[in-house]
Coordinates of C-alpha atoms and ligand atoms in Angstrom, one line a residue:
M1 CA 98.2 205.9 43.8
E2 CA 96.0 204.4 41.1
D3 CA 99.2 203.0 39.6
L4 CA 100.2 201.3 42.8
E5 CA 96.7 199.8 43.1
L6 CA 96.9 198.5 39.6
R7 CA 100.3 197.0 40.2
L8 CA 99.1 195.3 43.4
Q9 CA 96.0 194.1 41.5
A10 CA 98.4 192.6 38.9
V11 CA 100.3 190.5 41.4
K12 CA 97.2 189.0 42.9
P13 CA 96.6 185.5 41.4
R14 CA 93.3 184.9 39.6
V15 CA 91.9 181.8 41.4
A16 CA 89.0 179.6 40.3
I17 CA 87.2 177.7 43.0
I18 CA 84.9 175.0 41.8
G19 CA 82.1 174.4 44.3
A20 CA 80.3 176.8 46.8
G21 CA 79.9 174.3 49.6
W22 CA 81.3 175.2 53.0
A23 CA 84.8 174.2 51.8
G24 CA 84.8 176.3 48.7
L25 CA 83.3 179.3 50.5
A26 CA 85.9 179.0 53.2
A27 CA 88.7 179.0 50.7
A28 CA 87.2 182.0 48.9
I29 CA 86.8 184.0 52.1
E30 CA 90.4 183.2 53.1
L31 CA 91.7 184.3 49.7
A32 CA 89.4 187.3 49.2
D33 CA 92.1 189.9 50.2
A34 CA 95.0 188.3 48.5
A35 CA 93.5 187.0 45.2
N36 CA 90.9 187.7 42.6
V37 CA 88.4 184.9 43.2
V38 CA 85.9 183.4 40.9
V39 CA 83.6 180.7 42.4
F40 CA 81.7 178.3 40.1
E41 CA 78.7 176.6 41.7
A42 CA 76.6 174.1 39.8
G43 CA 73.6 174.6 42.1
R44 CA 71.2 177.6 42.0
V45 CA 71.9 178.1 45.7
P46 CA 75.2 178.0 47.5
G47 CA 75.9 175.7 50.5
G48 CA 76.3 172.3 48.8
R49 CA 75.4 169.4 51.2
A50 CA 74.4 172.0 53.9
R51 CA 71.9 174.1 52.0
S52 CA 68.3 175.3 52.2
V53 CA 65.8 173.9 49.7
E54 CA 62.3 174.9 48.6
L55 CA 59.9 171.9 48.7
D56 CA 56.3 172.4 47.8
G57 CA 56.4 175.9 49.1
M58 CA 58.2 175.0 52.3
R59 CA 61.7 176.2 53.0
L60 CA 63.6 173.3 54.6
D61 CA 67.2 172.3 55.1
N62 CA 68.4 169.4 52.9
G63 CA 69.2 167.8 56.3
Q64 CA 69.1 168.6 59.9
H65 CA 72.6 169.7 60.9
I66 CA 74.3 170.0 64.4
L67 CA 77.5 171.9 65.1
I68 CA 79.5 171.7 68.3
G69 CA 81.5 174.3 70.3
A70 CA 84.7 172.7 69.0
Y71 CA 83.9 173.9 65.4
R72 CA 86.1 176.9 65.9
E73 CA 86.9 177.6 62.2
C74 CA 83.2 177.4 61.3
L75 CA 82.4 179.9 64.1
R76 CA 85.3 182.2 63.2
L77 CA 84.2 182.4 59.5
M78 CA 80.6 182.9 60.4
R79 CA 81.5 185.9 62.5
K80 CA 83.8 187.2 59.7
V81 CA 80.9 187.2 57.2
G82 CA 78.6 188.9 59.7
V83 CA 76.7 185.9 61.3
D84 CA 76.4 186.1 65.0
P85 CA 76.6 182.5 66.4
Q86 CA 74.9 183.5 69.6
Q87 CA 71.8 184.6 67.7
T88 CA 71.8 181.9 65.0
L89 CA 72.8 178.8 67.1
A90 CA 71.1 177.5 70.2
A91 CA 73.9 176.5 72.5
Q92 CA 73.3 173.7 75.0
P93 CA 75.6 172.0 77.5
L94 CA 76.2 168.5 76.3
A95 CA 73.1 166.4 76.9
W96 CA 72.1 162.9 75.9
Q97 CA 68.4 162.5 76.2
Q98 CA 66.9 159.2 74.9
I99 CA 63.3 158.3 75.2
D100 CA 64.1 154.6 75.6
G101 CA 67.7 154.6 76.8
I102 CA 70.1 156.9 78.6
S103 CA 69.5 160.4 79.9
M104 CA 72.5 162.4 80.9
R105 CA 73.1 166.2 81.2
C106 CA 76.7 167.4 81.6
P107 CA 77.4 170.8 83.1
D108 CA 79.4 173.3 81.1
W109 CA 82.7 172.3 82.8
P110 CA 86.0 171.3 81.3
A111 CA 86.9 167.6 80.8
P112 CA 86.8 165.3 82.5
W113 CA 84.6 167.0 85.2
H114 CA 81.6 167.6 82.9
L115 CA 81.4 163.9 82.0
L116 CA 82.0 162.8 85.5
A117 CA 79.2 165.0 86.8
G118 CA 76.9 163.9 84.0
L119 CA 77.6 160.2 84.5
L120 CA 77.1 160.4 88.2
V121 CA 73.4 161.4 87.8
A122 CA 72.8 159.7 84.4
N123 CA 69.6 157.6 84.2
G124 CA 69.4 154.3 82.4
L125 CA 72.9 153.1 83.2
R126 CA 74.1 150.7 85.7
W127 CA 77.1 151.7 87.9
R128 CA 79.2 149.0 86.1
D129 CA 78.5 150.7 82.8
K130 CA 79.3 154.2 84.1
L131 CA 82.6 152.9 85.4
A132 CA 83.4 151.1 82.1
M133 CA 82.8 154.3 80.2
L134 CA 84.9 156.4 82.5
R135 CA 87.7 153.8 82.4
L136 CA 87.6 153.9 78.6
L137 CA 87.7 157.6 78.3
T138 CA 90.5 157.8 80.8
W139 CA 92.4 155.2 78.8
L140 CA 92.0 157.3 75.6
R141 CA 92.9 160.5 77.4
V142 CA 96.1 159.1 78.9
R143 CA 97.1 157.9 75.4
R144 CA 96.4 161.3 74.0
W145 CA 93.4 159.9 72.0
Q146 CA 95.7 157.7 69.8
I147 CA 94.5 154.1 69.6
G148 CA 97.5 152.7 67.7
Q149 CA 96.5 150.7 64.7
D150 CA 93.1 151.7 63.6
V151 CA 90.3 149.1 63.9
A152 CA 86.5 149.0 63.7
A153 CA 84.9 151.1 66.5
Q154 CA 82.4 148.4 67.5
R155 CA 85.0 145.7 67.9
W156 CA 87.4 148.0 69.8
L157 CA 84.7 149.2 72.2
Q158 CA 83.6 145.6 72.9
Q159 CA 87.2 144.7 73.6
H160 CA 87.4 147.7 76.0
G161 CA 84.7 146.5 78.3
Q162 CA 81.7 148.3 76.8
S163 CA 78.5 146.4 77.4
E164 CA 75.7 145.6 74.9
R165 CA 73.6 148.3 76.5
L166 CA 76.3 150.9 76.3
L167 CA 76.8 150.0 72.7
Q168 CA 73.2 150.1 71.8
C169 CA 72.2 153.3 73.7
F170 CA 75.4 155.4 73.6
W171 CA 78.2 154.3 71.3
S172 CA 76.3 153.2 68.3
P173 CA 74.0 156.3 68.1
L174 CA 77.1 158.5 68.7
I175 CA 79.1 156.8 65.9
L176 CA 76.1 157.1 63.5
A177 CA 75.6 160.8 64.4
T178 CA 79.3 161.8 64.2
L179 CA 80.7 159.4 61.6
N180 CA 77.6 158.5 59.6
T181 CA 79.0 155.0 59.2
P182 CA 77.8 151.6 60.6
P183 CA 79.8 150.9 63.9
A184 CA 81.0 147.6 62.6
Q185 CA 83.0 149.4 59.8
A186 CA 83.6 152.8 61.3
S187 CA 87.1 154.0 62.2
M188 CA 87.8 154.0 65.9
Q189 CA 90.6 156.5 65.5
L190 CA 88.3 159.0 63.9
L191 CA 85.8 158.5 66.7
A192 CA 88.7 159.1 69.2
N193 CA 89.5 162.3 67.4
V194 CA 85.9 163.5 67.7
L195 CA 85.9 162.6 71.4
R196 CA 89.2 164.4 71.9
D197 CA 87.9 167.7 70.5
S198 CA 84.5 167.5 72.3
L199 CA 84.3 165.4 75.4
G200 CA 88.0 165.5 76.0
S201 CA 88.5 169.3 75.6
S202 CA 89.7 171.4 78.5
R203 CA 87.4 174.2 77.2
G204 CA 83.9 173.4 78.6
E205 CA 82.2 175.1 75.7
D206 CA 83.8 172.8 73.1
S207 CA 81.4 170.0 74.0
R208 CA 78.3 172.2 73.7
L209 CA 75.8 171.3 71.1
L210 CA 75.0 174.2 68.7
L211 CA 71.6 173.7 67.0
P212 CA 70.7 176.0 64.1
R213 CA 68.0 178.5 64.9
V214 CA 67.9 179.7 61.2
D215 CA 67.9 177.8 58.0
L216 CA 71.3 176.5 56.7
G217 CA 71.4 179.1 53.9
A218 CA 71.1 181.9 56.4
L219 CA 73.6 180.2 58.8
F220 CA 76.6 180.6 56.5
A221 CA 76.2 180.2 52.7
A222 CA 74.1 183.2 51.8
P223 CA 76.0 185.7 54.1
A224 CA 79.3 184.3 52.8
V225 CA 78.3 184.9 49.2
Q226 CA 77.1 188.4 50.0
W227 CA 80.4 189.1 51.9
L228 CA 82.4 187.7 49.0
A229 CA 80.6 189.9 46.5
A230 CA 81.2 192.9 48.6
H231 CA 84.9 192.0 48.7
G232 CA 85.4 191.7 45.0
G233 CA 84.6 188.0 44.6
D234 CA 82.8 186.8 41.4
I235 CA 80.3 184.2 42.5
R236 CA 78.7 182.3 39.6
L237 CA 75.7 180.3 40.8
G238 CA 74.0 177.8 38.4
K239 CA 77.3 177.3 36.6
R240 CA 78.5 173.7 36.4
V241 CA 82.1 173.3 35.3
T242 CA 82.3 170.7 32.5
A243 CA 85.9 171.2 31.2
L244 CA 88.8 171.4 33.5
D245 CA 92.4 171.5 32.3
L246 CA 94.6 171.6 35.3
T247 CA 97.9 171.7 33.4
A248 CA 96.8 174.7 31.3
Q249 CA 94.9 176.1 34.3
M250 CA 91.7 176.5 32.3
V251 CA 88.2 176.2 33.5
D252 CA 85.6 175.9 30.8
G253 CA 88.0 177.8 28.4
E254 CA 88.8 180.6 30.9
S255 CA 92.3 181.1 32.1
F256 CA 93.4 181.2 35.8
D257 CA 96.6 181.3 37.9
A258 CA 95.4 178.6 40.2
I259 CA 92.4 176.3 40.7
I260 CA 90.8 174.8 43.8
V261 CA 88.5 171.9 43.2
A262 CA 86.1 172.1 46.2
T263 CA 83.6 169.4 45.3
A264 CA 82.5 166.1 46.8
P265 CA 85.0 163.3 46.0
Y266 CA 82.8 161.7 43.4
H267 CA 82.5 165.0 41.5
A268 CA 86.2 165.7 41.8
L269 CA 86.8 162.3 40.2
R270 CA 84.9 163.4 37.1
L271 CA 86.8 166.7 36.8
V272 CA 90.4 165.9 37.8
N273 CA 92.5 163.6 35.7
A274 CA 95.0 162.3 38.3
P275 CA 95.6 158.5 38.4
A276 CA 96.8 158.6 42.0
L277 CA 93.6 160.3 43.1
T278 CA 91.4 157.9 41.0
N279 CA 93.2 154.9 42.6
L280 CA 92.8 156.2 46.1
L281 CA 89.1 157.0 45.7
K282 CA 88.3 153.7 44.0
A283 CA 87.6 151.9 47.3
W284 CA 85.7 154.7 48.9
Q285 CA 82.1 154.1 49.9
Y286 CA 79.4 156.6 50.7
Q287 CA 76.5 156.7 53.2
P288 CA 73.1 158.3 53.1
I289 CA 71.4 160.5 55.7
T290 CA 67.6 160.8 55.7
T291 CA 65.7 163.7 57.3
V292 CA 62.0 163.3 57.8
Y293 CA 60.0 166.5 58.4
L294 CA 56.6 166.2 60.1
Q295 CA 54.3 169.1 60.1
F296 CA 51.7 168.9 62.9
A297 CA 48.6 171.1 63.4
G298 CA 49.7 172.4 66.7
R299 CA 52.5 172.7 69.3
V300 CA 54.6 169.6 69.8
T301 CA 56.4 169.3 73.1
L302 CA 59.2 166.8 72.9
P303 CA 61.1 165.7 76.0
A304 CA 64.1 167.7 74.9
V305 CA 64.8 170.0 71.9
M306 CA 66.9 167.1 70.6
T307 CA 65.6 163.7 71.7
G308 CA 67.1 160.4 70.9
Q309 CA 65.6 156.9 70.3
A310 CA 67.8 153.9 70.7
Q311 CA 65.4 151.4 69.1
G312 CA 63.4 152.4 66.1
L313 CA 63.9 154.0 62.8
G314 CA 64.1 157.7 63.8
Q315 CA 67.4 158.2 65.6
W316 CA 67.0 161.8 66.7
W317 CA 63.9 164.1 66.9
F318 CA 64.4 167.9 66.7
D319 CA 61.8 170.3 68.0
R320 CA 62.0 172.9 65.3
E321 CA 59.4 175.1 66.9
A322 CA 61.5 175.5 70.0
L323 CA 64.6 176.1 67.9
S324 CA 63.4 178.3 65.1
G325 CA 59.8 179.1 65.7
E326 CA 58.5 176.9 62.8
A327 CA 55.1 176.1 64.4
G328 CA 54.4 172.4 64.8
L329 CA 57.5 171.2 62.8
V330 CA 59.6 168.3 63.9
S331 CA 62.6 166.9 62.0
V332 CA 63.7 163.4 62.4
V333 CA 67.2 162.2 61.5
I334 CA 68.2 158.7 60.3
S335 CA 71.9 158.5 59.7
A336 CA 73.6 155.8 57.6
E337 CA 72.1 152.9 55.6
G338 CA 69.5 150.6 57.1
A339 CA 66.1 149.1 56.9
H340 CA 64.5 152.5 56.2
D341 CA 66.2 152.5 52.8
N342 CA 63.7 149.8 51.6
L343 CA 60.6 151.8 52.6
T344 CA 58.6 154.1 50.4
H345 CA 58.4 157.7 51.6
D346 CA 54.8 157.2 52.7
A347 CA 55.7 154.1 54.7
L348 CA 58.7 155.8 56.3
L349 CA 56.6 158.8 57.2
A350 CA 53.9 156.6 58.8
Q351 CA 56.4 154.6 60.8
V352 CA 58.3 157.7 62.0
E353 CA 55.1 159.4 63.0
Q354 CA 53.9 156.2 64.9
E355 CA 57.2 156.1 66.8
L356 CA 56.8 159.7 67.8
R357 CA 53.1 159.2 68.9
R358 CA 54.2 156.2 71.1
A359 CA 56.6 158.5 73.0
V360 CA 54.6 161.7 72.9
P361 CA 50.9 160.6 73.1
D362 CA 49.2 164.0 73.0
L363 CA 50.6 164.9 69.6
P364 CA 48.3 167.1 67.4
S365 CA 47.1 165.7 64.0
L366 CA 49.6 165.5 61.2
L367 CA 49.2 168.0 58.4
G368 CA 51.9 166.6 56.1
G369 CA 55.4 165.4 55.9
R370 CA 58.5 165.4 53.6
V371 CA 61.3 163.0 53.3
I372 CA 64.7 164.2 52.1
T373 CA 67.4 161.5 51.5
E374 CA 70.9 162.5 50.6
R375 CA 72.1 159.3 49.1
R376 CA 75.8 160.2 49.2
A377 CA 75.6 162.5 52.3
T378 CA 79.1 161.6 53.4
F379 CA 82.0 159.3 52.7
A380 CA 82.0 156.2 54.9
A381 CA 84.5 156.9 57.6
N382 CA 85.9 153.4 57.3
V383 CA 88.9 152.0 59.2
A384 CA 92.3 153.5 58.1
L385 CA 90.9 155.4 55.2
P386 CA 93.8 157.1 53.3
R387 CA 93.1 160.7 52.5
P388 CA 94.6 162.8 49.7
D389 CA 96.6 165.9 50.2
V390 CA 95.2 169.4 49.3
R391 CA 97.9 169.8 46.7
L392 CA 97.3 168.0 43.5
P393 CA 100.3 166.7 41.6
V394 CA 100.2 169.6 39.2
K395 CA 101.3 173.1 39.5
S396 CA 98.7 175.4 41.0
G397 CA 96.0 172.7 41.4
Y398 CA 94.4 172.1 44.8
L399 CA 91.6 170.1 46.4
A400 CA 89.2 171.2 49.2
G401 CA 86.2 169.4 50.8
D402 CA 85.2 167.6 53.9
W403 CA 87.1 164.5 52.6
L404 CA 90.5 166.2 52.7
C405 CA 90.6 167.0 56.4
A406 CA 92.3 163.8 57.6
D407 CA 91.7 164.4 61.3
Y408 CA 87.9 164.5 61.0
P409 CA 85.0 162.6 59.5
A410 CA 82.8 164.4 57.0
T411 CA 81.6 167.5 58.8
L412 CA 81.1 171.2 58.3
E413 CA 84.3 171.8 60.4
G414 CA 86.3 169.4 58.3
A415 CA 85.0 171.1 55.1
V416 CA 85.9 174.6 56.4
R417 CA 89.3 173.5 57.6
S418 CA 90.1 171.9 54.3
G419 CA 89.2 175.2 52.5
I420 CA 91.4 177.1 54.8
A421 CA 94.3 174.6 54.2
A422 CA 93.9 174.8 50.4
A423 CA 93.9 178.6 50.4
G424 CA 97.0 178.6 52.7
A425 CA 98.9 176.1 50.4
L426 CA 97.9 178.1 47.3
M427 CA 99.2 181.4 48.7
Q428 CA 102.3 179.8 50.0
D429 CA 103.1 178.4 46.6
W430 CA 102.2 181.7 44.9
T431 CA 104.4 183.9 47.1
T432 CA 107.3 181.4 46.7
R433 CA 106.9 181.6 42.9
T434 CA 106.5 185.3 42.5
Ligands
FAD501 C1 71.8 165.3 55.4 C2 73.1 165.7 55.9 C3 73.3 166.0 57.3 C4 74.5 166.3 57.8 N1 74.7 166.6 59.1 C5 75.8 167.1 59.6 C6 75.9 167.6 60.9 O1 75.0 167.5 61.7 N2 77.1 168.2 61.3 C7 78.1 168.3 60.4 O2 79.2 168.9 60.8 N3 78.1 167.8 59.2 C8 76.9 167.3 58.7 N4 76.9 166.9 57.4 C9 78.1 166.9 56.6 C10 78.3 168.3 56.0 O3 77.1 168.8 55.4 C11 79.3 168.2 54.9 O4 80.5 167.6 55.4 C12 79.7 169.5 54.2 O5 78.6 170.3 53.9 C13 80.6 169.2 53.0 O6 80.9 170.5 52.4 P1 81.9 170.5 51.2 O7 82.1 172.0 50.8 O8 83.1 169.7 51.5 O9 81.2 169.7 50.0 P2 79.8 170.0 49.3 O10 78.8 170.6 50.3 O11 79.4 168.8 48.6 O12 80.1 171.2 48.2 C14 80.6 170.9 47.0 C15 79.9 171.9 46.0 O13 80.4 171.6 44.7 C16 79.4 171.8 43.7 N5 79.8 171.2 42.5 C17 80.0 169.8 42.3 N6 80.4 169.6 41.0 C18 80.5 170.9 40.4 C19 80.9 171.3 39.1 N7 81.3 170.5 38.2 N8 80.9 172.7 38.9 C20 80.5 173.6 39.8 N9 80.1 173.2 41.1 C21 80.2 171.8 41.4 C22 78.2 171.1 44.4 O14 77.0 171.6 43.8 C23 78.4 171.6 45.8 O15 77.7 172.8 46.1 C24 75.6 166.4 56.9 C25 75.5 166.2 55.5 C26 74.2 165.9 55.0 C27 74.1 165.6 53.6

């Protein structure tokens, strides 16, 4: 028996995964039974661009995140590592609640009925705009969400009858929130893919918004690391890989059967010596996301748990007290580059607080605030951006990360799917070879 176990152990590949973001962790979980996995993570905590941070004694997320019901692989892996999405995520039927624009609540019905019902009673839209939006979504649906040659979302939407108001109060905020890219340069095809899997899905729950009730570490990364450790994984936090030899399959002088590089693209460029990849990534751009945390002295009652603002710096306000019980805490998200980049943290805090006070006049006094800007939060989801394959042009070398999932912009779901795809390719190659 022991002999058999030893033999089985011997045929398992020894796999190095560089990066414990959601992509690297997903790959490690997928491989845990079939491989001996070692995960190298430069940071002291896992989670990468979706992690918890300690800032002046406060435990905050590096950025407010939202998931949607269509993030099936994220939800599956969460359950696998023991996280109950029903406890850790506040699920809401699709709603669009702007303080100065459109208010719309869609019931939890399959497409297109939820949107039809939502638009019928939406506030802040003329009938002409409601019809234009319905016409456009029907157009996309009939064409199976394929637009043909990719173009910039803003131009395409204008050409398809969307008014200035619709652009300002609906499409632009949606593009910023989902693609983190200015609408004038964002890919319409990627936006159509996002619409297909959310608004266009026949499963009503796919379009639900899932807002974290716990910090990002507790949502996935920490339980994933615990689960991996319990399943024989070797997780090395605080270990930045500096020397990678893909041909010899060596990571910092240690030998492996296969290697998955699961870092952001700009870090992969430093590690991987592959001219085709370097050429492809040369033209890539990156976009920031800023999260402003405002700590008030008492309860803050926002119009909705997630409230939008069409004009102003703060794009979305989140009621953290309602979500996670953090008394008096509000987080404000500003996606993509803009005027806010030129402000000092103090000036930005003051302006964001002022905007909030204008909309919610009886706000308690402000105790303090923090600004967290992730300068290269995501790659810019530009028009017709070519994406690399998970297989590197070298035996047993693979890539994972949100940038590999060609169907999606940079998202948690894209990251997890890429990790699963890299693990699948690796095991397929390994079983063919052995
Ligand atoms: C502020 C912010 C808000 C966001 N909001 C949303 C949202 O609402 N919804 C959504 O779906 N997505 C959102 N995203 C995007 C989402 O967070 C990312 O798409 C996802 O986390 C990327 O995961 P990843 O594993 O591909 O990469 P990463 O998270 O970047 O993981 C790569 C890991 O590799 C490690 N690493 C790099 N180099 C080395 C090395 N040499 N050795 C060892 N380790 C190394 C890094 O430390 C990192 O932990 C947001 C991102 C940010 C920054």
